Coordinates of C-alpha atoms in Angstrom, one line a residue:
M1247 CA -27.3 -27.3 -7.1
S1248 CA -26.8 -30.7 -9.4
T1249 CA -25.3 -33.9 -7.2
S1250 CA -23.6 -35.1 -10.0
Y1251 CA -19.5 -34.4 -10.7
R1252 CA -18.4 -34.9 -14.0
A1253 CA -15.6 -34.6 -16.5
R1254 CA -18.4 -32.2 -17.6
D1255 CA -19.0 -30.5 -14.8
I1256 CA -14.9 -28.6 -15.3
E1257 CA -14.6 -25.5 -16.6
V1258 CA -11.8 -24.2 -18.3
L1259 CA -11.6 -20.7 -18.4
E1260 CA -9.8 -19.6 -21.4
G1261 CA -7.9 -16.5 -22.9
L1262 CA -8.2 -12.9 -20.3
D1263 CA -11.9 -14.9 -18.5
P1264 CA -10.1 -15.8 -15.1
V1265 CA -8.8 -12.4 -15.1
R1266 CA -13.0 -11.3 -15.7
R1267 CA -14.0 -13.5 -13.3
R1268 CA -11.5 -13.4 -10.2
P1269 CA -10.5 -9.7 -11.2
G1270 CA -9.7 -9.3 -7.2
M1271 CA -6.9 -12.2 -7.8
Y1272 CA -4.6 -9.9 -10.6
T1273 CA -5.3 -6.3 -9.4
D1274 CA -6.2 -4.1 -6.0
T1275 CA -10.3 -4.3 -7.5
S1276 CA -10.3 -0.4 -5.2
S1277 CA -9.3 1.8 -8.2
P1278 CA -7.9 1.0 -11.1
E1279 CA -4.5 3.3 -10.0
H1280 CA -2.8 -0.7 -10.1
L1281 CA -3.7 -1.0 -13.5
A1282 CA -1.8 2.5 -14.3
W1283 CA 1.0 0.9 -12.6
E1284 CA 1.3 -1.9 -14.4
V1285 CA 1.7 0.0 -17.8
I1286 CA 4.4 2.4 -16.3
D1287 CA 6.1 -0.9 -14.7
N1288 CA 6.6 -1.7 -18.3
S1289 CA 8.7 1.5 -19.3
V1290 CA 10.0 1.5 -16.2
D1291 CA 11.6 -1.6 -17.0
E1292 CA 12.4 -0.3 -20.7
A1293 CA 14.5 2.8 -18.6
L1294 CA 16.0 0.2 -16.4
A1295 CA 17.0 -1.7 -19.6
G1296 CA 19.0 1.8 -20.5
H1297 CA 16.5 1.6 -23.1
A1298 CA 13.6 5.2 -22.6
R1299 CA 15.0 8.2 -21.2
R1300 CA 11.1 10.2 -20.8
I1301 CA 7.8 8.6 -19.6
E1302 CA 4.9 10.6 -19.5
V1303 CA 1.3 9.9 -18.1
R1304 CA -1.8 12.0 -18.7
L1305 CA -5.5 11.4 -17.3
H1306 CA -7.5 12.4 -19.9
T1307 CA -11.4 14.4 -19.8
D1308 CA -13.1 11.3 -20.9
G1309 CA -11.3 8.6 -18.0
S1310 CA -8.7 6.9 -20.0
L1311 CA -5.3 7.6 -18.9
S1312 CA -2.4 6.6 -20.7
V1313 CA 1.4 6.0 -20.5
R1314 CA 3.7 7.0 -23.1
D1315 CA 8.1 6.4 -23.2
D1316 CA 10.9 6.4 -25.8
G1317 CA 11.2 3.1 -25.2
R1318 CA 12.4 0.6 -27.9
G1319 CA 8.7 -0.2 -28.8
M1320 CA 6.8 -3.2 -28.2
P1321 CA 7.6 -6.2 -30.6
V1322 CA 5.2 -6.2 -33.8
D1323 CA 6.6 -9.3 -35.8
L1324 CA 4.6 -12.7 -35.5
H1325 CA 5.3 -14.7 -32.7
P1326 CA 7.1 -17.3 -34.5
T1327 CA 4.7 -20.2 -32.9
L1328 CA 1.6 -18.5 -31.9
G1329 CA 1.7 -16.4 -35.6
R1330 CA -0.1 -13.2 -33.8
P1331 CA 1.9 -9.9 -34.0
G1332 CA 3.9 -9.6 -30.1
V1333 CA 1.7 -6.7 -28.8
E1334 CA -1.3 -9.2 -29.4
V1335 CA 0.6 -11.6 -28.0
I1336 CA 1.4 -9.6 -25.3
L1337 CA -1.9 -7.3 -24.4
T1338 CA -3.9 -10.8 -24.4
T1339 CA -2.4 -13.8 -23.3
L1340 CA -1.5 -14.8 -19.5
H1341 CA 1.9 -15.2 -18.8
A1342 CA 3.5 -14.3 -21.8
G1343 CA 6.0 -11.9 -21.9
S1344 CA 10.0 -11.4 -22.1
K1345 CA 10.8 -11.3 -18.3
F1346 CA 11.0 -15.2 -17.4
S1347 CA 14.7 -14.9 -18.4
E1348 CA 17.7 -11.9 -18.5
R1349 CA 17.6 -11.9 -22.1
V1350 CA 15.9 -8.6 -22.8
Y1351 CA 16.0 -7.4 -19.3
R1352 CA 18.0 -7.8 -16.8
Y1353 CA 15.9 -6.2 -13.9
A1354 CA 12.6 -6.3 -13.8
G1355 CA 9.4 -5.2 -12.3
G1356 CA 7.1 -6.8 -14.1
L1357 CA 7.9 -10.7 -13.7
H1358 CA 4.3 -12.8 -14.3
G1359 CA 3.4 -11.8 -17.4
V1360 CA 0.0 -11.4 -16.8
G1361 CA 0.5 -7.3 -15.9
V1362 CA -1.0 -5.7 -18.8
S1363 CA -2.6 -8.6 -20.0
V1364 CA -4.7 -7.6 -16.5
V1365 CA -5.4 -4.2 -17.7
N1366 CA -6.6 -5.3 -21.4
A1367 CA -8.7 -7.5 -19.6
L1368 CA -10.4 -4.6 -17.0
S1369 CA -10.6 -2.4 -19.1
R1370 CA -13.5 -1.3 -21.6
R1371 CA -11.3 -0.2 -24.7
L1372 CA -7.3 -0.1 -24.9
E1373 CA -5.7 1.3 -27.9
V1374 CA -1.9 1.1 -28.1
S1375 CA 1.0 2.6 -30.7
V1376 CA 4.1 1.7 -30.9
W1377 CA 7.1 3.6 -32.9
R1378 CA 9.3 1.4 -34.7
D1379 CA 11.9 0.7 -37.4
G1380 CA 11.0 3.6 -38.7
A1381 CA 6.7 3.4 -38.9
E1382 CA 3.5 4.0 -37.1
Y1383 CA 1.8 0.7 -35.3
R1384 CA -1.3 0.6 -34.1
M1385 CA -4.0 -1.9 -32.3
A1386 CA -7.3 -1.5 -30.6
F1387 CA -9.0 -4.3 -27.9
A1388 CA -12.3 -3.7 -26.8
Q1389 CA -13.3 -6.1 -23.3
G1390 CA -10.1 -7.7 -24.2
E1391 CA -10.5 -8.6 -27.3
V1392 CA -9.1 -7.7 -30.5
A1393 CA -11.5 -4.7 -32.0
E1394 CA -8.5 -3.3 -34.9
N1395 CA -5.9 -5.4 -36.3
L1396 CA -2.8 -4.3 -36.4
T1397 CA -1.7 -1.4 -38.8
R1398 CA 1.2 0.2 -40.7
S1399 CA 2.0 3.4 -41.7
A1400 CA 4.6 6.0 -42.1
A1401 CA 5.9 7.7 -38.7
A1402 CA 6.6 11.0 -38.4
R1403 CA 9.8 12.5 -39.2
G1404 CA 11.9 12.8 -35.8
T1405 CA 9.2 10.8 -33.8
G1406 CA 11.5 8.1 -32.6
T1407 CA 10.7 5.2 -31.0
G1408 CA 8.7 4.3 -27.9
T1409 CA 5.1 3.4 -27.0
L1410 CA 2.0 4.8 -26.0
V1411 CA -0.7 2.9 -24.1
R1412 CA -4.4 4.3 -23.5
F1413 CA -7.1 2.6 -21.5
W1414 CA -10.7 3.2 -20.3
P1415 CA -11.2 1.3 -17.0
E1416 CA -14.8 -0.9 -16.8
P1417 CA -16.0 0.5 -14.0
R1418 CA -18.0 -2.4 -12.8
Y1419 CA -14.5 -4.0 -11.8
F1420 CA -13.7 -1.0 -9.3
A1421 CA -15.4 0.3 -6.4
S1422 CA -13.9 4.0 -8.1
S1423 CA -13.4 4.2 -11.5
T1424 CA -11.5 7.2 -11.2
F1425 CA -7.5 8.4 -11.1
S1426 CA -5.8 9.7 -8.4
Y1427 CA -3.5 12.7 -9.2
D1428 CA -2.0 13.3 -6.0
R1429 CA -0.7 9.4 -5.9
L1430 CA 0.5 8.9 -8.9
A1431 CA 2.2 12.1 -9.1
R1432 CA 3.9 10.8 -5.8
L1433 CA 5.1 7.1 -6.9
L1434 CA 5.9 9.1 -10.4
R1435 CA 8.4 11.1 -8.8
A1436 CA 9.7 8.4 -6.8
K1437 CA 10.9 6.7 -9.8
A1438 CA 12.9 9.5 -11.3
V1439 CA 14.6 9.9 -8.0
L1440 CA 15.0 6.1 -7.6
L1441 CA 16.3 6.2 -11.5
P1442 CA 18.8 9.6 -12.0
G1443 CA 18.3 10.9 -15.4
L1444 CA 14.8 9.6 -16.7
E1445 CA 12.4 12.1 -16.9
V1446 CA 8.9 11.9 -15.7
A1447 CA 6.1 13.8 -16.0
I1448 CA 2.0 13.5 -15.4
V1449 CA -0.5 15.5 -16.6
A1450 CA -4.3 16.3 -16.1
E1451 CA -6.8 17.5 -18.5
D1452 CA -9.5 18.7 -16.7
P1453 CA -8.7 20.6 -14.3
P1454 CA -5.4 21.6 -16.0
R1455 CA -2.6 20.5 -13.7
S1456 CA 1.3 18.6 -14.6
D1457 CA 4.3 17.9 -13.1
R1458 CA 7.4 16.9 -14.2
W1459 CA 10.4 15.6 -12.5
R1460 CA 14.2 14.8 -13.3
Y1461 CA 16.8 14.3 -11.0
E1462 CA 20.2 13.8 -11.3
D1463 CA 21.2 13.1 -7.2
G1464 CA 19.5 10.1 -6.4
L1465 CA 18.5 9.1 -2.4
G1466 CA 20.5 11.6 -0.7
P1467 CA 19.1 14.8 -1.4
Y1468 CA 15.3 12.6 -1.8
L1469 CA 16.1 12.0 2.2
A1470 CA 17.1 15.0 3.1
E1471 CA 13.8 16.9 1.8
T1472 CA 11.4 14.3 2.8
L1473 CA 12.7 14.5 6.3
G1474 CA 12.5 18.8 6.6
D1475 CA 13.7 20.0 9.4
A1476 CA 13.7 17.4 11.6
L1477 CA 16.7 16.5 13.9
V1478 CA 19.1 13.8 11.9
R1479 CA 22.3 11.8 12.5
P1480 CA 23.9 12.3 10.0
S1481 CA 23.2 15.3 7.6
P1482 CA 22.4 15.3 5.2
P1483 CA 21.7 11.4 5.4
L1484 CA 24.0 8.5 4.2
V1485 CA 24.3 7.1 0.9
L1486 CA 25.2 3.5 1.4
S1487 CA 25.9 1.9 -2.5
V1488 CA 26.4 -1.6 -3.1
P1489 CA 26.8 -2.7 -6.1
G1490 CA 26.5 -6.7 -7.7
E1491 CA 25.6 -9.4 -10.5
K1492 CA 22.6 -10.2 -9.1
M1493 CA 21.8 -8.5 -6.5
S1494 CA 22.3 -4.0 -6.3
L1495 CA 21.6 -2.1 -3.4
E1496 CA 21.5 1.9 -2.8
C1497 CA 20.2 3.2 0.4
A1498 CA 20.0 6.5 2.0
L1499 CA 19.6 6.2 5.7
A1500 CA 19.8 8.4 8.7
W1501 CA 18.7 8.5 12.3
V1502 CA 15.9 10.9 13.8
D1503 CA 16.5 12.3 17.0
P1504 CA 14.5 9.9 19.4
E1505 CA 13.1 12.4 21.5
S1506 CA 11.6 14.8 19.0
A1507 CA 7.7 12.8 19.0
E1508 CA 6.5 15.1 15.9
A1509 CA 9.4 14.4 13.9
P1510 CA 8.6 12.0 10.5
R1511 CA 10.1 8.7 10.6
P1512 CA 9.6 7.7 6.4
T1513 CA 10.5 4.8 5.3
E1514 CA 10.6 3.6 1.7
S1515 CA 11.7 0.2 -0.3
Y1516 CA 11.6 -0.6 -3.9
V1517 CA 12.1 -3.7 -6.0
N1518 CA 13.7 -3.2 -9.7
L1519 CA 12.1 0.5 -8.5
V1520 CA 8.8 -1.3 -8.1
P1521 CA 7.3 0.1 -4.2
T1522 CA 6.8 -2.6 -1.7
P1523 CA 4.8 -0.6 0.8
L1524 CA 4.2 -3.7 2.7
G1525 CA 8.6 -4.1 3.0
G1526 CA 9.8 -8.4 3.0
T1527 CA 13.0 -9.9 3.0
H1528 CA 15.1 -7.2 1.9
V1529 CA 13.2 -4.3 4.4
A1530 CA 14.8 -7.9 7.0
G1531 CA 17.5 -7.6 5.6
L1532 CA 18.2 -4.3 6.1
R1533 CA 16.5 -3.8 9.8
S1534 CA 19.2 -6.7 10.7
G1535 CA 22.4 -5.4 8.9
A1536 CA 21.7 -1.9 10.7
A1537 CA 21.9 -3.6 13.8
E1538 CA 24.3 -5.9 13.5
A1539 CA 26.7 -2.9 12.3
V1540 CA 25.5 -0.6 15.0
R1541 CA 25.9 -3.0 17.4
E1542 CA 29.5 -4.2 16.7
F1543 CA 30.8 -0.7 16.7
C1544 CA 29.4 -0.2 20.0
E1545 CA 30.9 -3.7 21.5
V1546 CA 34.2 -2.7 19.9
R1547 CA 33.8 0.7 21.3
G1548 CA 31.9 0.1 24.8
L1549 CA 28.9 2.4 24.0
V1550 CA 26.4 0.0 26.0
P1551 CA 25.8 0.2 29.9
R1552 CA 26.2 -3.1 31.5
G1553 CA 22.7 -4.6 31.5
L1554 CA 21.4 -2.9 28.5
K1555 CA 20.9 -4.6 25.7
L1556 CA 19.9 -2.7 22.3
T1557 CA 17.5 -4.4 20.4
I1558 CA 16.8 -4.4 16.8
E1559 CA 13.5 -2.1 17.2
D1560 CA 15.8 -0.3 19.4
V1561 CA 18.4 0.6 16.2
V1562 CA 15.9 1.1 13.5
G1563 CA 12.8 2.7 15.3
S1564 CA 14.2 5.8 15.0
L1565 CA 16.2 4.8 11.4
A1566 CA 14.8 7.0 8.2
Y1567 CA 15.6 5.4 4.8
V1568 CA 15.5 5.0 1.7
L1569 CA 16.2 2.0 0.3
S1570 CA 16.4 0.7 -3.3
L1571 CA 17.1 -2.8 -3.9
R1572 CA 17.7 -4.0 -8.2
L1573 CA 17.4 -8.4 -8.3
R1574 CA 17.5 -10.5 -11.1
E1575 CA 15.1 -12.6 -9.1
A1576 CA 12.8 -10.8 -7.9
E1577 CA 9.8 -13.0 -6.3
F1578 CA 6.7 -11.0 -4.8
A1579 CA 4.0 -12.0 -3.0
G1580 CA 1.4 -10.9 -5.6
Q1581 CA -0.1 -9.6 -8.5
T1582 CA 0.2 -6.4 -6.4
K1583 CA 3.7 -7.2 -5.6
E1584 CA 3.8 -4.8 -2.3
R1585 CA 5.9 -6.9 -0.6
L1586 CA 8.7 -8.8 -1.5
T1587 CA 9.0 -13.2 -1.0
A1588 CA 12.9 -13.5 -3.0
R1589 CA 14.4 -15.4 0.1
D1590 CA 18.1 -14.5 -0.8
A1591 CA 17.1 -11.2 -1.0
Q1592 CA 17.5 -10.8 3.2
G1593 CA 20.7 -12.8 3.7
A1594 CA 21.7 -10.8 0.9
T1595 CA 20.6 -7.1 1.7
A1596 CA 21.7 -8.2 5.7
G1597 CA 25.5 -8.5 4.6
A1598 CA 25.7 -5.4 2.6
I1599 CA 24.1 -3.3 4.3
K1600 CA 26.3 -4.5 7.4
D1601 CA 29.5 -4.3 5.5
A1602 CA 29.0 -1.1 4.4
L1603 CA 27.5 1.5 7.7
S1604 CA 30.6 -0.9 9.6
L1605 CA 33.2 1.1 7.4
W1606 CA 31.2 4.2 7.4
L1607 CA 30.7 4.4 11.6
H1608 CA 34.6 2.8 12.2
R1609 CA 35.2 5.9 9.7
H1610 CA 33.3 8.0 11.3
P1611 CA 33.9 7.1 14.9
Q1612 CA 32.0 10.8 16.2
I1613 CA 29.3 10.5 14.6
G1614 CA 28.5 7.2 15.1
E1615 CA 29.0 7.8 18.5
E1616 CA 26.5 10.6 18.8
I1617 CA 23.7 8.0 17.3
V1618 CA 24.4 5.3 19.8
A1619 CA 23.8 7.7 22.4
G1620 CA 20.3 8.3 21.0
L1621 CA 19.8 5.0 20.5
V1622 CA 20.6 3.6 24.3
R1623 CA 19.0 7.0 25.7
L1624 CA 16.0 5.2 23.8
A1625 CA 16.2 1.8 24.6
Q1626 CA 16.4 3.0 28.3
A1627 CA 13.0 4.5 27.8
R1628 CA 11.8 1.6 26.5
Q1629 CA 13.0 -0.4 29.5
Q1630 CA 11.4 2.1 31.7
A1631 CA 8.0 1.7 29.5
A1632 CA 8.3 -2.1 30.1
A1633 CA 8.5 -1.3 33.6
V1634 CA 5.4 0.4 34.0
V1635 CA 3.8 -1.9 31.6
E1636 CA 4.7 -4.9 34.5
R1637 CA 4.1 -3.1 37.0
K1638 CA -0.2 -2.9 35.9
K1639 CA 0.1 -6.3 35.2
F1640 CA 0.0 -6.2 31.3
S1641 CA 1.1 -10.0 30.2
A1642 CA 0.4 -12.5 28.4
A1643 CA -1.0 -14.5 31.4
L1644 CA -3.7 -12.0 32.1
A1645 CA -7.3 -12.4 31.5
L1646 CA -8.3 -11.4 28.5
P1647 CA -10.8 -8.8 28.1
G1648 CA -14.3 -9.8 29.3
K1649 CA -15.9 -8.2 26.2
L1650 CA -13.8 -10.2 24.0
A1651 CA -15.4 -13.2 21.6
D1652 CA -12.7 -14.7 20.8
C1653 CA -12.0 -17.0 18.0
T1654 CA -11.3 -21.1 18.0
S1655 CA -9.1 -21.2 15.5
R1656 CA -4.7 -20.1 16.7
D1657 CA -3.7 -20.1 13.5
L1658 CA -1.9 -16.3 13.4
E1659 CA -2.5 -16.0 9.4
S1660 CA -6.3 -17.3 9.6
S1661 CA -7.7 -15.2 12.8
E1662 CA -9.1 -11.1 12.4
L1663 CA -10.1 -9.5 15.7
F1664 CA -13.1 -6.6 15.3
L1665 CA -13.2 -3.7 17.7
V1666 CA -16.4 -2.7 17.6
E1667 CA -18.3 0.8 18.8
G1668 CA -21.0 -0.5 21.1
D1669 CA -23.0 -3.0 22.6
S1670 CA -25.4 -3.0 19.8
A1671 CA -23.1 -3.3 17.2
G1672 CA -20.8 -6.2 19.1
G1673 CA -24.0 -7.9 19.3
S1674 CA -24.9 -8.1 15.9
A1675 CA -21.3 -8.6 15.2
R1676 CA -20.8 -11.5 17.0
Q1677 CA -23.6 -13.4 15.5
A1678 CA -22.6 -12.1 12.1
R1679 CA -19.0 -13.6 12.4
D1680 CA -18.0 -17.2 11.5
R1681 CA -16.6 -18.3 15.1
A1682 CA -14.1 -20.1 14.0
T1683 CA -11.9 -17.2 12.5
Q1684 CA -13.3 -13.8 13.4
A1685 CA -13.4 -12.6 17.2
V1686 CA -15.4 -9.5 18.1
L1687 CA -14.5 -6.4 20.8
A1688 CA -17.0 -4.2 21.3
L1689 CA -16.0 -0.9 23.2
R1690 CA -17.8 1.9 24.7
G1691 CA -17.8 5.1 22.9
K1692 CA -14.7 6.8 21.7
I1693 CA -11.6 6.0 22.8
L1694 CA -8.9 8.1 24.2
N1695 CA -7.7 10.5 21.8
T1696 CA -3.4 9.2 22.8
W1697 CA -2.0 10.6 20.0
E1698 CA 0.2 13.0 22.2
S1699 CA -0.1 10.5 24.9
R1700 CA 3.1 8.4 25.6
S1701 CA 2.5 4.8 25.4
E1702 CA 3.4 3.9 28.8
E1703 CA 0.3 6.7 29.8
I1704 CA -2.9 5.3 27.4
L1705 CA -3.7 1.9 29.5
S1706 CA -4.5 3.5 32.2
S1707 CA -7.4 3.4 29.5
N1708 CA -9.8 0.7 30.1
E1709 CA -10.5 0.6 26.0
V1710 CA -7.0 0.6 25.1
R1711 CA -6.0 -2.2 27.8
D1712 CA -8.6 -3.9 26.5
I1713 CA -7.3 -4.5 22.8
A1714 CA -3.9 -4.5 23.7
R1715 CA -4.8 -7.6 26.2
A1716 CA -6.6 -9.0 23.3
L1717 CA -4.0 -8.5 20.3
G1718 CA -1.0 -9.9 23.0
V1719 CA 1.2 -6.7 22.2
A1720 CA 1.9 -4.3 24.3
P1721 CA 1.9 -0.1 23.1
A1722 CA 5.5 0.4 21.5
Q1723 CA 6.4 -3.1 21.6
S1724 CA 8.2 -3.9 18.6
D1725 CA 8.1 -7.6 19.3
T1726 CA 5.1 -9.2 17.6
A1727 CA 5.8 -12.5 18.7
G1728 CA 2.8 -12.9 20.9
L1729 CA 0.1 -11.0 18.6
R1730 CA -3.3 -13.1 18.7
Y1731 CA -4.8 -12.4 15.1
G1732 CA -3.3 -11.5 11.5
K1733 CA -6.0 -9.0 11.3
V1734 CA -7.1 -6.3 12.9
C1735 CA -10.9 -4.5 12.0
I1736 CA -11.6 -1.3 12.9
L1737 CA -15.4 -2.1 12.0
A1738 CA -17.5 1.5 12.7
D1739 CA -20.9 2.6 11.4
A1740 CA -20.8 4.5 8.0
D1741 CA -21.8 8.4 9.1
S1742 CA -19.4 10.6 10.6
D1743 CA -19.4 9.7 13.8
G1744 CA -18.7 6.2 12.8
A1745 CA -15.4 8.2 10.9
H1746 CA -14.3 9.9 14.1
I1747 CA -13.8 6.6 16.0
A1748 CA -12.4 4.9 12.7
T1749 CA -10.0 8.1 13.2
L1750 CA -9.2 7.8 16.9
L1751 CA -8.6 4.1 16.6
L1752 CA -6.3 4.5 13.5
A1753 CA -4.3 7.4 15.3
L1754 CA -3.9 4.8 18.2
F1755 CA -2.1 1.9 16.0
L1756 CA -0.5 4.9 13.9
R1757 CA 1.3 6.3 17.2
H1758 CA 1.3 3.3 19.4
F1759 CA 1.2 -0.4 17.6
R1760 CA 3.5 0.9 14.3
S1761 CA 4.9 -2.8 14.2
L1762 CA 1.4 -3.9 13.7
V1763 CA 1.0 -1.3 10.7
R1764 CA 4.5 -1.7 9.3
E1765 CA 3.1 -5.3 8.8
G1766 CA -0.1 -4.6 7.1
R1767 CA -2.9 -5.7 9.4
V1768 CA -4.4 -3.0 10.5
H1769 CA -7.6 -3.0 7.8
V1770 CA -11.0 -0.5 8.5
A1771 CA -14.0 -2.3 7.1
Q1772 CA -16.6 -0.5 4.9
P1773 CA -20.1 -1.3 6.1
P1774 CA -22.9 -0.3 4.0
L1775 CA -24.8 2.9 4.2
Y1776 CA -27.6 2.2 2.3
R1777 CA -29.3 -1.2 1.3
I1778 CA -30.8 -0.8 -2.4
D1779 CA -34.2 -3.1 -3.5
L1780 CA -35.2 -3.4 -6.6
G1781 CA -38.0 -6.6 -7.5
E1782 CA -35.0 -9.5 -6.5
T1783 CA -32.4 -7.5 -7.0
V1784 CA -30.5 -6.2 -3.8
A1785 CA -27.9 -3.8 -3.5
Y1786 CA -25.6 -2.1 -0.4
A1787 CA -24.3 1.2 -1.1
R1788 CA -20.9 2.2 0.8
D1789 CA -21.5 6.3 0.5
D1790 CA -24.2 8.9 -1.8
A1791 CA -21.7 8.6 -4.9
E1792 CA -22.0 4.4 -4.7
R1793 CA -25.3 4.8 -4.0
D1794 CA -26.1 7.2 -7.1
R1795 CA -23.9 4.4 -9.6
I1796 CA -26.1 1.5 -8.0
L1797 CA -29.5 3.2 -9.1
E1798 CA -27.8 4.5 -12.4
A1799 CA -27.4 1.0 -13.4
L1800 CA -30.5 -0.3 -12.0
A1801 CA -32.5 2.3 -14.2
G1802 CA -30.9 0.8 -17.6
D1803 CA -31.4 -2.9 -16.1
A1804 CA -35.2 -1.9 -15.5
P1805 CA -36.6 1.1 -17.0
G1806 CA -39.5 2.7 -15.7
R1807 CA -39.1 0.9 -12.0
R1808 CA -38.0 2.6 -8.4
A1809 CA -36.0 1.3 -6.5
T1810 CA -36.5 1.4 -2.5
I1811 CA -33.6 2.9 -0.9
T1812 CA -33.0 2.3 2.8
R1813 CA -30.6 4.0 5.1
F1814 CA -29.1 2.6 7.7
K1815 CA -28.2 4.2 11.0
G1816 CA -25.9 2.3 12.3
L1817 CA -24.2 -1.1 12.1
G1818 CA -26.8 -2.4 15.3
E1819 CA -29.6 -1.7 12.6
M1820 CA -28.4 -4.0 10.0
N1821 CA -29.4 -8.0 10.6
P1822 CA -26.7 -10.4 11.2
E1823 CA -27.1 -11.4 7.9
Q1824 CA -26.4 -8.4 6.0
L1825 CA -23.6 -7.1 8.7
R1826 CA -22.2 -11.2 7.8
L1827 CA -22.5 -10.6 3.9
T1828 CA -21.6 -6.9 3.4
T1829 CA -18.8 -6.4 6.5
M1830 CA -17.8 -9.3 7.5
D1831 CA -17.7 -12.6 5.0
P1832 CA -13.8 -12.4 3.2
T1833 CA -15.2 -13.5 -0.3
S1834 CA -17.7 -9.7 -0.2
R1835 CA -16.7 -7.9 2.0
R1836 CA -14.2 -4.2 1.3
L1837 CA -11.8 -3.6 3.9
I1838 CA -9.5 -1.0 3.2
R1839 CA -6.0 -1.6 5.1
L1840 CA -3.9 1.0 6.6
V1841 CA -0.2 1.1 4.9
L1842 CA 2.5 3.4 5.0
A1843 CA 3.1 3.7 1.5
D1844 CA 5.9 6.0 0.5
V1845 CA 7.7 8.8 2.4
E1846 CA 5.9 11.5 1.2
T1847 CA 2.4 10.1 2.2
T1848 CA 3.5 8.7 5.7
R1849 CA 5.1 12.5 6.1
S1850 CA 1.9 13.9 4.6
T1851 CA -0.6 11.3 6.9
E1852 CA 1.1 11.5 10.2
D1853 CA 1.1 16.0 9.9
L1854 CA -2.8 15.9 8.9
F1855 CA -3.5 13.2 12.3
H1856 CA -1.4 15.7 14.4
M1857 CA -3.2 18.9 12.6
M1858 CA -6.7 16.8 13.3
L1859 CA -6.0 15.0 16.7
S1860 CA -2.9 18.0 18.0
R1861 CA -4.3 19.2 22.1
R1862 CA -2.6 22.7 20.8
R1863 CA -3.6 22.8 17.2
A1864 CA -7.2 23.8 17.7
G1865 CA -6.9 27.0 15.9
D1866 CA -5.3 25.6 12.9
R1867 CA -8.2 22.9 12.8
R1868 CA -10.5 25.4 13.1
L1869 CA -9.0 27.3 10.0
W1870 CA -8.9 24.5 7.9
L1871 CA -12.7 23.3 9.0
E1872 CA -13.5 26.7 7.7
R1873 CA -11.2 26.7 4.3
R1874 CA -11.9 23.0 3.3
G1875 CA -14.8 21.3 5.2
A1876 CA -16.9 21.1 2.1
E1877 CA -13.8 18.8 0.5
A1878 CA -14.6 16.1 3.2
R1879 CA -14.3 12.6 2.0
A1880 CA -13.8 8.8 1.9
E1881 CA -11.2 8.2 -0.1
V1882 CA -10.4 4.4 -1.0

């Protein structure tokens, strides 16, 4: 490392080089699915603008993915200042697009002008076809650079207009290079629901599979279908629609019976048809607006017993909803657009929801009183649970668990808590951690199966009580103001026993610390199962598939040489430096975040947990294992 620091030491990354150098800053590198969504969102924006009625996504046998729409087609004329075709500018230039102003698109999900150029940068090949002005235009790129210049030919009769983008992701940028048909299908179906009249299709070539959707009725039937047979009020779900010049919203909502523990409570939010699984300012506005409307209704009609106060969580804790916001000036937390940060959206959404819901409640007082009766029972149960917790002396003043190696930082967003199974692994993690920002809590063996337990009951478990005390948040507590760590990382061995422990901890958070899951704070660390040595090259693999990919790549780089493979028996077998490098260092580790992505995913996840962990489902578990046990795999 040079000790000098001069102007010649400053690197200037041009073109798409910044994306290839730091892909994680521009996309989700766990798989190439976010690249697919960047292309899909461009087609969806055409549909939002009223120019596209059909979108088809195709998964090809060679690992590529294509998206075709019948919109206006990407521009192919020369850019007035750059002197290159518009389609080339879009695909090769960061921060180039037509969505920074409202001249072409009133509402759009693509706002930064980097999305589809990131797809090009991280693909070994990308091909684009454009139909417009009675002609067909084609262009191809390799590793983000022009491979075939734009060509023009006569379009076939009846072709119409539109764009087709097909790309082959570069595997070295992603932990997994495959697309999940099921995840893509769920989100595509939601696009069709959110934009009535839009026809959306997905086709897989191997194995052959396809689905096609077109909805005319919107959010209400969609939410009702997702809720299934759950007891809800109102039934069918209420649909609120508030038009506006700069912002418009549509929301389907219903309260699920609070006493039905197994009933799904789906929550789903979108901005300009882009899913926001981590919520954001629009979801905060929905929650506060709904709470204000219900409280006002209760005050007018005297429905809340003296001494009881309905909190926001009392009102929205059992609320199932699908929120679709259309916003001119949408701002997201990052390029993956998982959380809306536009400040004006919270107040505008809260006001719109409050006014519309208040009007509906006063027009339907009987149903409104039935809803409030359930919420009052929920609030009373919360008060009783809080009393139990107080009797067990769970409080912020209580000493932290003895096995907690705390960090020195008190900044919430920079601090992390690692939950580690066993003293041996806990000792390695304590030595591997960054003492300033990373805390380690060693747990003793498999924790309690809490899936069917009430929140006040699980505090009898020492491990659960230690987790709650370390976090500063009690089970079932909606207020996370006392939270001590911005990230909670489950760290278990990379084998089947570790997966069992991680599952039990995930069940604990999903069932009893749901507020942390909603905020996107719960993660699962991905320690390696193998170390691979070849000369001076050292690599780590999370599972057999990644091991085989690494061996294949090393064989091409060093033909004839044999690699040494070491299988770790557990975290305690790794030295602290290995554990830090592979699992705890934020610059080199891999974490999987637990999110409630969409209605169907949340419901299917809860159904799977219930089948796997319910004491009453032992027979179903046995049948499932007999039929599908061999298919078990970890999916990132």
